[in-house]
mmCIF file with all atom_site columns, C-alpha atoms in Angstrom:
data_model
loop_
_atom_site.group_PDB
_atom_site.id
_atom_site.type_symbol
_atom_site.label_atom_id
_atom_site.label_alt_id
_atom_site.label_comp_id
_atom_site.label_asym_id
_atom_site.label_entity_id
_atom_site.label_seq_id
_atom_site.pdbx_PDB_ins_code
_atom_site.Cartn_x
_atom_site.Cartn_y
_atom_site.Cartn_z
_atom_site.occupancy
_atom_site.B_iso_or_equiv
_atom_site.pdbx_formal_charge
_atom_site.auth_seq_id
_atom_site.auth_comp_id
_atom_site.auth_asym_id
_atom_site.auth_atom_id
_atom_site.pdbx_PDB_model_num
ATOM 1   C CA . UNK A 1 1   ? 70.085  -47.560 56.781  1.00 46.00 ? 1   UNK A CA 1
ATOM 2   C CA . UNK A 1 2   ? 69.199  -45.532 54.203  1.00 47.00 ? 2   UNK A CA 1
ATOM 3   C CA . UNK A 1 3   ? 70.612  -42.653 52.499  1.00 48.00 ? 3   UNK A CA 1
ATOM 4   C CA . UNK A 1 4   ? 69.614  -40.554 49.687  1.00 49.00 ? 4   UNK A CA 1
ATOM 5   C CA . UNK A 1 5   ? 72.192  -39.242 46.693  1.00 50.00 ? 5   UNK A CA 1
ATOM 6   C CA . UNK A 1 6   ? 72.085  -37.645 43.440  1.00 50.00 ? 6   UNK A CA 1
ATOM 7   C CA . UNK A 1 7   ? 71.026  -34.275 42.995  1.00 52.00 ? 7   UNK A CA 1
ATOM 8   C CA . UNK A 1 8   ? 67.419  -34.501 43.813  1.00 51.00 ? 8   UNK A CA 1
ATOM 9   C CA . UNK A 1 9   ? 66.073  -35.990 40.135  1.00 52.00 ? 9   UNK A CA 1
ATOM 10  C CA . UNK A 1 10  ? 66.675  -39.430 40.466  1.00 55.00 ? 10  UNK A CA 1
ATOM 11  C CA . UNK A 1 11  ? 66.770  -40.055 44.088  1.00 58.00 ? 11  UNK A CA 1
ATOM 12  C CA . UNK A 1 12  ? 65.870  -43.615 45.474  1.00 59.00 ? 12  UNK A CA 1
ATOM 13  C CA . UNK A 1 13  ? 66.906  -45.059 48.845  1.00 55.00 ? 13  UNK A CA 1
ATOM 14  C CA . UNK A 1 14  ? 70.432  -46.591 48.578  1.00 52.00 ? 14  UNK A CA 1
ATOM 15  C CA . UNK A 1 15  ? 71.094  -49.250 51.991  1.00 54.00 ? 15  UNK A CA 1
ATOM 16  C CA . UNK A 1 16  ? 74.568  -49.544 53.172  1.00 50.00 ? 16  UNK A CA 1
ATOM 17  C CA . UNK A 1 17  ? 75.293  -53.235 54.957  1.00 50.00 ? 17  UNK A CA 1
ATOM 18  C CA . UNK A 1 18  ? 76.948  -52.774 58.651  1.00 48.00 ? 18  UNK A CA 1
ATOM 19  C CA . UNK A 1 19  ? 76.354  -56.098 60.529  1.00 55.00 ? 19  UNK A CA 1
ATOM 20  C CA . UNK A 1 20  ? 74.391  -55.523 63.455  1.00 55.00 ? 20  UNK A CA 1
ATOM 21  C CA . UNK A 1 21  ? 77.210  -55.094 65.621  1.00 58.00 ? 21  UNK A CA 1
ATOM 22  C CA . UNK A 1 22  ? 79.290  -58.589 64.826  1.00 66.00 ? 22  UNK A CA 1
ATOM 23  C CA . UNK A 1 23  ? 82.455  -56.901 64.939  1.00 83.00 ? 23  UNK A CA 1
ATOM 24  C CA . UNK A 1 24  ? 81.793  -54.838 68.271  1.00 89.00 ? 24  UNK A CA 1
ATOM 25  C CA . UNK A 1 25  ? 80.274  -57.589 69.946  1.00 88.00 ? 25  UNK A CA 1
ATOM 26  C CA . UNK A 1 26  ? 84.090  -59.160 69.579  1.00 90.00 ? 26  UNK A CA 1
ATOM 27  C CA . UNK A 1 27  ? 86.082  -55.705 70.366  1.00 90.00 ? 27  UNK A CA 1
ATOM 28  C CA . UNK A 1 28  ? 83.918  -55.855 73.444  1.00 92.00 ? 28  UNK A CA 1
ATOM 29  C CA . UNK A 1 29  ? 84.489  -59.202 74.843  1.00 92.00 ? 29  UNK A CA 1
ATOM 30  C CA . UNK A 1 30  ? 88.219  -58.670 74.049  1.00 93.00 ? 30  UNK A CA 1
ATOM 31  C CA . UNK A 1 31  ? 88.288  -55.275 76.033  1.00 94.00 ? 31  UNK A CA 1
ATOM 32  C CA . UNK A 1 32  ? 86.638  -56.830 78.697  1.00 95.00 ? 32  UNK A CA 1
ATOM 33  C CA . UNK A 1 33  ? 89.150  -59.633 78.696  1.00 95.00 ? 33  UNK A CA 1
ATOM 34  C CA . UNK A 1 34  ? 91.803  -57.357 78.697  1.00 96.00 ? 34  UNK A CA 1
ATOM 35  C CA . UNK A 1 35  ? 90.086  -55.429 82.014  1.00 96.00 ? 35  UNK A CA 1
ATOM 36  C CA . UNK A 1 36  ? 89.671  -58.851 83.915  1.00 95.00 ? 36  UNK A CA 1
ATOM 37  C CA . UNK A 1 37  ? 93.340  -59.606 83.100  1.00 95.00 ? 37  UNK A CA 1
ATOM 38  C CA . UNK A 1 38  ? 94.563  -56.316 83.932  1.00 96.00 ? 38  UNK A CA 1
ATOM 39  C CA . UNK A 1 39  ? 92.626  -56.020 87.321  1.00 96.00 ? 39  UNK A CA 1
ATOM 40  C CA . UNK A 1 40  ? 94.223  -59.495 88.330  1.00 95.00 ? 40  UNK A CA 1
ATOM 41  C CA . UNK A 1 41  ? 97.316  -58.253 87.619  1.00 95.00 ? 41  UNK A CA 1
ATOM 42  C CA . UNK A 1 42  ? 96.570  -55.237 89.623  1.00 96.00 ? 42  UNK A CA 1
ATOM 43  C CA . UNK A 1 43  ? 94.898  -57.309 92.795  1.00 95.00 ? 43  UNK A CA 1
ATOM 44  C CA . UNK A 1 44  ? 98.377  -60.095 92.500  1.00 96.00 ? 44  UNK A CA 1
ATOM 45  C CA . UNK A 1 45  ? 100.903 -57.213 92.352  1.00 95.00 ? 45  UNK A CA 1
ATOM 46  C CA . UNK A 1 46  ? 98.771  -55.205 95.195  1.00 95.00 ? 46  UNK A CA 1
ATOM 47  C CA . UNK A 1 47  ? 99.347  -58.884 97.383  1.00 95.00 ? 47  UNK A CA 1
ATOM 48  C CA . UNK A 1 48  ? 102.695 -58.977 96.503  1.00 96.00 ? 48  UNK A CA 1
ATOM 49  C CA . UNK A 1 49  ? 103.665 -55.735 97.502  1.00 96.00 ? 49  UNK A CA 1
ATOM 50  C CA . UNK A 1 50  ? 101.932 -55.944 100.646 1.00 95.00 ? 50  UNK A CA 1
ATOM 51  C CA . UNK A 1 51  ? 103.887 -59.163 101.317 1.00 96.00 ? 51  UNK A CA 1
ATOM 52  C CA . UNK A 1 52  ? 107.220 -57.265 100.640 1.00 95.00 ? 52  UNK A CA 1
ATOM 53  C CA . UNK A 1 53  ? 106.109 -54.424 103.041 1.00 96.00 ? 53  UNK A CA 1
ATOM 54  C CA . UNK A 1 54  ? 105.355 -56.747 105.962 1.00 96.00 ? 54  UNK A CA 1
ATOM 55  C CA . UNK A 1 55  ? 108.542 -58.862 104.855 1.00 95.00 ? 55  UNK A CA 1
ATOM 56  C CA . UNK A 1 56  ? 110.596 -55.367 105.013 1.00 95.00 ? 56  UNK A CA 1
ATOM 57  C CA . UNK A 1 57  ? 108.923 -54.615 108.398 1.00 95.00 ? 57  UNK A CA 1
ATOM 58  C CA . UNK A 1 58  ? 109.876 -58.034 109.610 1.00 94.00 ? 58  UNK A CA 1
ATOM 59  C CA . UNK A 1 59  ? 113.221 -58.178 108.844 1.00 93.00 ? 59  UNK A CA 1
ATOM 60  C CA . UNK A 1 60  ? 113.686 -54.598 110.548 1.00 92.00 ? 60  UNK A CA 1
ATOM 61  C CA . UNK A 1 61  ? 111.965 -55.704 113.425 1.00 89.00 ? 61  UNK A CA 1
ATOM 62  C CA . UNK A 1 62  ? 114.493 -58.963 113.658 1.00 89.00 ? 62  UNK A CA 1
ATOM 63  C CA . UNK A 1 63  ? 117.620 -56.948 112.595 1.00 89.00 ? 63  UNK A CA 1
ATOM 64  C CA . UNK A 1 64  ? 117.064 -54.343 115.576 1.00 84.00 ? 64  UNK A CA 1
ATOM 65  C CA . UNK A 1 65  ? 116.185 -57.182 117.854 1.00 82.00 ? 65  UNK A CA 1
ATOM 66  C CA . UNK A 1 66  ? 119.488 -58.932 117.045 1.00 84.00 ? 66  UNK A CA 1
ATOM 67  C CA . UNK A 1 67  ? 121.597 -55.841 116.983 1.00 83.00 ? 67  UNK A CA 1
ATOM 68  C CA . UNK A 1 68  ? 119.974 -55.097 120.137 1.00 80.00 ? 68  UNK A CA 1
ATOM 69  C CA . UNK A 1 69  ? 120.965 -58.655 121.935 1.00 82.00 ? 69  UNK A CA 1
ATOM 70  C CA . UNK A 1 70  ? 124.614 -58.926 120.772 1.00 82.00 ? 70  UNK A CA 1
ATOM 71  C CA . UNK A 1 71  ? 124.866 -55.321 122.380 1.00 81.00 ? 71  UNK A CA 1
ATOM 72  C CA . UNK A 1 72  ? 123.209 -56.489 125.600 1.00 80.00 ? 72  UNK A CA 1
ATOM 73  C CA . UNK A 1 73  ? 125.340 -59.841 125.932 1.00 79.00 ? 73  UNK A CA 1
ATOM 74  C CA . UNK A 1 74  ? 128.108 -57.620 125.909 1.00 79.00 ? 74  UNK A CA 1
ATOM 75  C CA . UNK A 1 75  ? 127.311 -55.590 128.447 1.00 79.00 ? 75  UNK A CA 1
ATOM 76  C CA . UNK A 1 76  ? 126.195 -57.770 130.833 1.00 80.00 ? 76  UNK A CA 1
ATOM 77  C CA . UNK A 1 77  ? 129.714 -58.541 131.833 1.00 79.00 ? 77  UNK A CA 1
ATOM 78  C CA . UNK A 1 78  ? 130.103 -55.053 132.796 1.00 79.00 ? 78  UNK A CA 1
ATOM 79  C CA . UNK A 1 79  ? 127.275 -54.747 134.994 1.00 80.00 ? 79  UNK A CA 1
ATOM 80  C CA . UNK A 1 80  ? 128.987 -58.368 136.999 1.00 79.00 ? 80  UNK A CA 1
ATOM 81  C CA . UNK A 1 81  ? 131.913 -56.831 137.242 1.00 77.00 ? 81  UNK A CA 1
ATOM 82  C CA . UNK A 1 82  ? 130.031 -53.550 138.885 1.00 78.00 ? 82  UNK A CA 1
ATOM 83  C CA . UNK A 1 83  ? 128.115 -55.844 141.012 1.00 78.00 ? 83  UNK A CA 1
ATOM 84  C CA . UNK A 1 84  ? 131.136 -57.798 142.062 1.00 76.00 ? 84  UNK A CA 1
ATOM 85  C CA . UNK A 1 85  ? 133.208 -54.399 142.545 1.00 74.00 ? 85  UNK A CA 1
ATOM 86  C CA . UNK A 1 86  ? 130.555 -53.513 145.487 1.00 75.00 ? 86  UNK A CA 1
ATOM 87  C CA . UNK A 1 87  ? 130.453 -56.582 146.947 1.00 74.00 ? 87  UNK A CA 1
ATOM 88  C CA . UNK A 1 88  ? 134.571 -56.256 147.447 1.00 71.00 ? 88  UNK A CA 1
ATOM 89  C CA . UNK A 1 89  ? 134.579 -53.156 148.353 1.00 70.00 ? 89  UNK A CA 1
ATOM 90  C CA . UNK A 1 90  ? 132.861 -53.311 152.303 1.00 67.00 ? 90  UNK A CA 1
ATOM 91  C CA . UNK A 1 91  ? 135.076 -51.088 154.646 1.00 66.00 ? 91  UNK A CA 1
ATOM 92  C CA . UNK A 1 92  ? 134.993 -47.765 155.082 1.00 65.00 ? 92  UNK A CA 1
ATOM 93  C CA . UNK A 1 93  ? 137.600 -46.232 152.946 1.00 62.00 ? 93  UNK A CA 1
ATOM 94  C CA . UNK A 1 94  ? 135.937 -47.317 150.380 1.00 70.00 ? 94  UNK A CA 1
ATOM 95  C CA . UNK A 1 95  ? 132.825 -45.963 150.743 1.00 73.00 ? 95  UNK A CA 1
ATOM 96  C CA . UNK A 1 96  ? 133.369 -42.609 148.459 1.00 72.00 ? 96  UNK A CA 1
ATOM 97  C CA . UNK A 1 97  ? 134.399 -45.433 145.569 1.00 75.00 ? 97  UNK A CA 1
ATOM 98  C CA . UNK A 1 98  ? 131.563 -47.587 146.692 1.00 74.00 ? 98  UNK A CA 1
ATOM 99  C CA . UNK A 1 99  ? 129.002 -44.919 146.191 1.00 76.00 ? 99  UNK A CA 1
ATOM 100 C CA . UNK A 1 100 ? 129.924 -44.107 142.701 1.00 75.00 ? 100 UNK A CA 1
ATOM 101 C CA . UNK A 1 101 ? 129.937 -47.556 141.521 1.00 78.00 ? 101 UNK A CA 1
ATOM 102 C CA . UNK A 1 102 ? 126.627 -47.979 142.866 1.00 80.00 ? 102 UNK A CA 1
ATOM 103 C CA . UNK A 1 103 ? 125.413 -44.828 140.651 1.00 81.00 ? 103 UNK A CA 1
ATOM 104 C CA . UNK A 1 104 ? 127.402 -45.689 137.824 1.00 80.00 ? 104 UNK A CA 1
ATOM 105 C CA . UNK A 1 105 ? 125.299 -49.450 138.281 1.00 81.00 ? 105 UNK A CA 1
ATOM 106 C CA . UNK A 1 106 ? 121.658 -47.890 138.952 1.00 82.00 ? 106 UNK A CA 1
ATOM 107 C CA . UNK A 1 107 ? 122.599 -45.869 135.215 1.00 81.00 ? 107 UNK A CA 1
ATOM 108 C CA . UNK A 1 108 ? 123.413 -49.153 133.866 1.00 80.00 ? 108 UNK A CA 1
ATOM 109 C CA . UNK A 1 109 ? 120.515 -50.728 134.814 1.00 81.00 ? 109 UNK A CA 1
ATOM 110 C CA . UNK A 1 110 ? 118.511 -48.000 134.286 1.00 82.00 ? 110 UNK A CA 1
ATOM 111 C CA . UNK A 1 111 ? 119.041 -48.047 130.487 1.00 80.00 ? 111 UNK A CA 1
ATOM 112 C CA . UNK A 1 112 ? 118.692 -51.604 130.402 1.00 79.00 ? 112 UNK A CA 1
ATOM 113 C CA . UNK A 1 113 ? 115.428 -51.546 131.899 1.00 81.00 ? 113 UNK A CA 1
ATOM 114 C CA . UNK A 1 114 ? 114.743 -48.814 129.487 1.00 81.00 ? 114 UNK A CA 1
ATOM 115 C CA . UNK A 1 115 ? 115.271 -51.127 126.292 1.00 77.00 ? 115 UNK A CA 1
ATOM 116 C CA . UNK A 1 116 ? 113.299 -53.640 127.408 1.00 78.00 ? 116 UNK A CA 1
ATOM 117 C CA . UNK A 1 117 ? 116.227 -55.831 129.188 1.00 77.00 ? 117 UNK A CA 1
ATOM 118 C CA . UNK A 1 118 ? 115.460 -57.652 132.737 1.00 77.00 ? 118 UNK A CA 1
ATOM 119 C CA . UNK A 1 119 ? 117.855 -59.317 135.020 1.00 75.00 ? 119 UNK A CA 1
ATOM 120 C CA . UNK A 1 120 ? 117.778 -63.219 135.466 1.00 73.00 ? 120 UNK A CA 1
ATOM 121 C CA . UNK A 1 121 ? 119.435 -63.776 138.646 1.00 69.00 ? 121 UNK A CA 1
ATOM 122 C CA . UNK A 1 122 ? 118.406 -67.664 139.447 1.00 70.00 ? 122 UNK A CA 1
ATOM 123 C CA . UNK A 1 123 ? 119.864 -67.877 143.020 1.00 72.00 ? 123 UNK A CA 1
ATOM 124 C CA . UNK A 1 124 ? 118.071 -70.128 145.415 1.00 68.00 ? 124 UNK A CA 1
ATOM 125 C CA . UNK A 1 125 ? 115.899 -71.698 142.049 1.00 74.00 ? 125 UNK A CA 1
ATOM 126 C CA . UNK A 1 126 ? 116.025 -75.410 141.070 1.00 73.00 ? 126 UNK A CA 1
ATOM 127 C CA . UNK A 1 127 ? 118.947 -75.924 138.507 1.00 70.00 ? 127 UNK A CA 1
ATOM 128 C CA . UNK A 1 128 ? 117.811 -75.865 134.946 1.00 68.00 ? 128 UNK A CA 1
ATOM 129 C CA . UNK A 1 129 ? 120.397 -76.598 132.167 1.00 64.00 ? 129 UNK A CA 1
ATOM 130 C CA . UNK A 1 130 ? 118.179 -75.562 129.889 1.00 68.00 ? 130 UNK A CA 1
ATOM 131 C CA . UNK A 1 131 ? 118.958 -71.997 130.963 1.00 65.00 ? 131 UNK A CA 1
ATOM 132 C CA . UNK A 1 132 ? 121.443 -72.493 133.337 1.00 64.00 ? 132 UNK A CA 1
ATOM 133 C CA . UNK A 1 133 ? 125.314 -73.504 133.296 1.00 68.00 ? 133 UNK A CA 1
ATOM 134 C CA . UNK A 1 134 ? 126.702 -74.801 136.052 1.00 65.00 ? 134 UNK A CA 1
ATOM 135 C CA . UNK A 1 135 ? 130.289 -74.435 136.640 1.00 67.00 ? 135 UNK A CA 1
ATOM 136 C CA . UNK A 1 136 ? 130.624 -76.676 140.348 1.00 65.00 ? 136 UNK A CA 1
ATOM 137 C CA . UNK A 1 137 ? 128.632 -78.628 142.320 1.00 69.00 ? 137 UNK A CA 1
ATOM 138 C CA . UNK A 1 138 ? 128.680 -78.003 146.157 1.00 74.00 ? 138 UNK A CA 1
ATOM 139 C CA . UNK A 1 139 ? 127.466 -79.699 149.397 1.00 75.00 ? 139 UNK A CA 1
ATOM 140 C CA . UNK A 1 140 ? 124.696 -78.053 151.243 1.00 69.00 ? 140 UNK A CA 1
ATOM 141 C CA . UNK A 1 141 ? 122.333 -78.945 154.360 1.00 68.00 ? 141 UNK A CA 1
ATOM 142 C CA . UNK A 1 142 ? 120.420 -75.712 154.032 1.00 73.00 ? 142 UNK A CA 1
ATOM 143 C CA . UNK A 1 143 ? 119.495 -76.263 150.584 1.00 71.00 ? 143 UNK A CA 1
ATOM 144 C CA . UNK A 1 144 ? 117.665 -78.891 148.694 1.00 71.00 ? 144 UNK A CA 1
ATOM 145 C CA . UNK A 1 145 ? 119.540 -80.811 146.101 1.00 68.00 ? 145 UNK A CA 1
ATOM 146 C CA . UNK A 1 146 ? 119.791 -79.273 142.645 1.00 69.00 ? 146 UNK A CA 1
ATOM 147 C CA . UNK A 1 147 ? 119.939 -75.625 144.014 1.00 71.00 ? 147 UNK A CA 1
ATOM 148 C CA . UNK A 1 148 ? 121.848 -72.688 142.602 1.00 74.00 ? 148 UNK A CA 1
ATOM 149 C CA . UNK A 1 149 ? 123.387 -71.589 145.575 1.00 64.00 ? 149 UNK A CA 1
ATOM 150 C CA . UNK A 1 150 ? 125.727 -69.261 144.348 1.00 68.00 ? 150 UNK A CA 1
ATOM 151 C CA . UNK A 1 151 ? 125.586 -67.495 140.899 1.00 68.00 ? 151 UNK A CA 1
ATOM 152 C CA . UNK A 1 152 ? 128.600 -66.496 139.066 1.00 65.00 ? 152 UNK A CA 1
ATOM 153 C CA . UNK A 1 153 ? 126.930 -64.226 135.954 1.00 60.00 ? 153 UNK A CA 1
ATOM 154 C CA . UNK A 1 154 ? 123.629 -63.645 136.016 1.00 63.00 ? 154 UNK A CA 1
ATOM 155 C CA . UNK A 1 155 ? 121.710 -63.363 132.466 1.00 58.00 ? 155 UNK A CA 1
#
């Protein structure tokens, strides 16, 4: 490049040495190397909090589920002891109490049915300890071997 100085009697071209761009040439493959490091950064922290969403979502999903269960095992007892309340109560005087245990049970099961919950009632099925427990063993000739003839608690 050439520049001109002096007032204009003695003026003769004066170059000025800038390498050809040696030094930006570096700058720029360093900024770029920066960018790539920073966008991998970005892309592995965008993963990760993804990851932690779905993790968060998960462990809602389980805690409500569990909450949910422990609530229902303890109610089930209840809705036996309804169930076994109307079976006992047959004759006539009765039949006022009879009536509002049968409401108060079509409530219960209502809401149960509401969250999801469905009764397991394996009378007359083949035994299965898997999801059965047995508390006696009776003779029958109506029923084939292995049968749950009566059930005690249903699930």
């Amino acid at each position: 490049m050439a520049e001109e100085h002096g007032n204009g009697a003695d003026t003769q071209p004066v170059e000025t040495a800038v390498p050809a761009g040696a030094g930006l040439d570096e700058a720029l493959a360093e900024a770029e190397r920066k960018a790539e490091e920073n966008w991998n950064n970005y892309l592995r922290l965008a993963a990760e909090l993804d990851n932690v969403r779905k993790r968060a979502q998960r462990d809602l999903e389980q805690a409500y589920k569990y909450a949910l269960e422990k609530f229902v095992v303890e109610l089930l007892p209840v809705k036996d002891s309804l169930e076994m309340g109307l079976g006992a109560a047959g004759d006539e005087a009765a039949a006022g109490l009879r009536e509002g245990v049968e409401m108060t049970l079509k409530l219960l099961a209502d809401v149960l049915a509401k969250h999801g919950v469905t009764e397991v009632d394996p009378g007359g099925e083949t035994f299965n300890p898997e999801f059965h427990e047995a508390m006696a063993t009776q003779p029958s000739d109506e029923a084939a071997p292995d049968t749950v003839l009566t059930v005690i608690q249903k699930g």
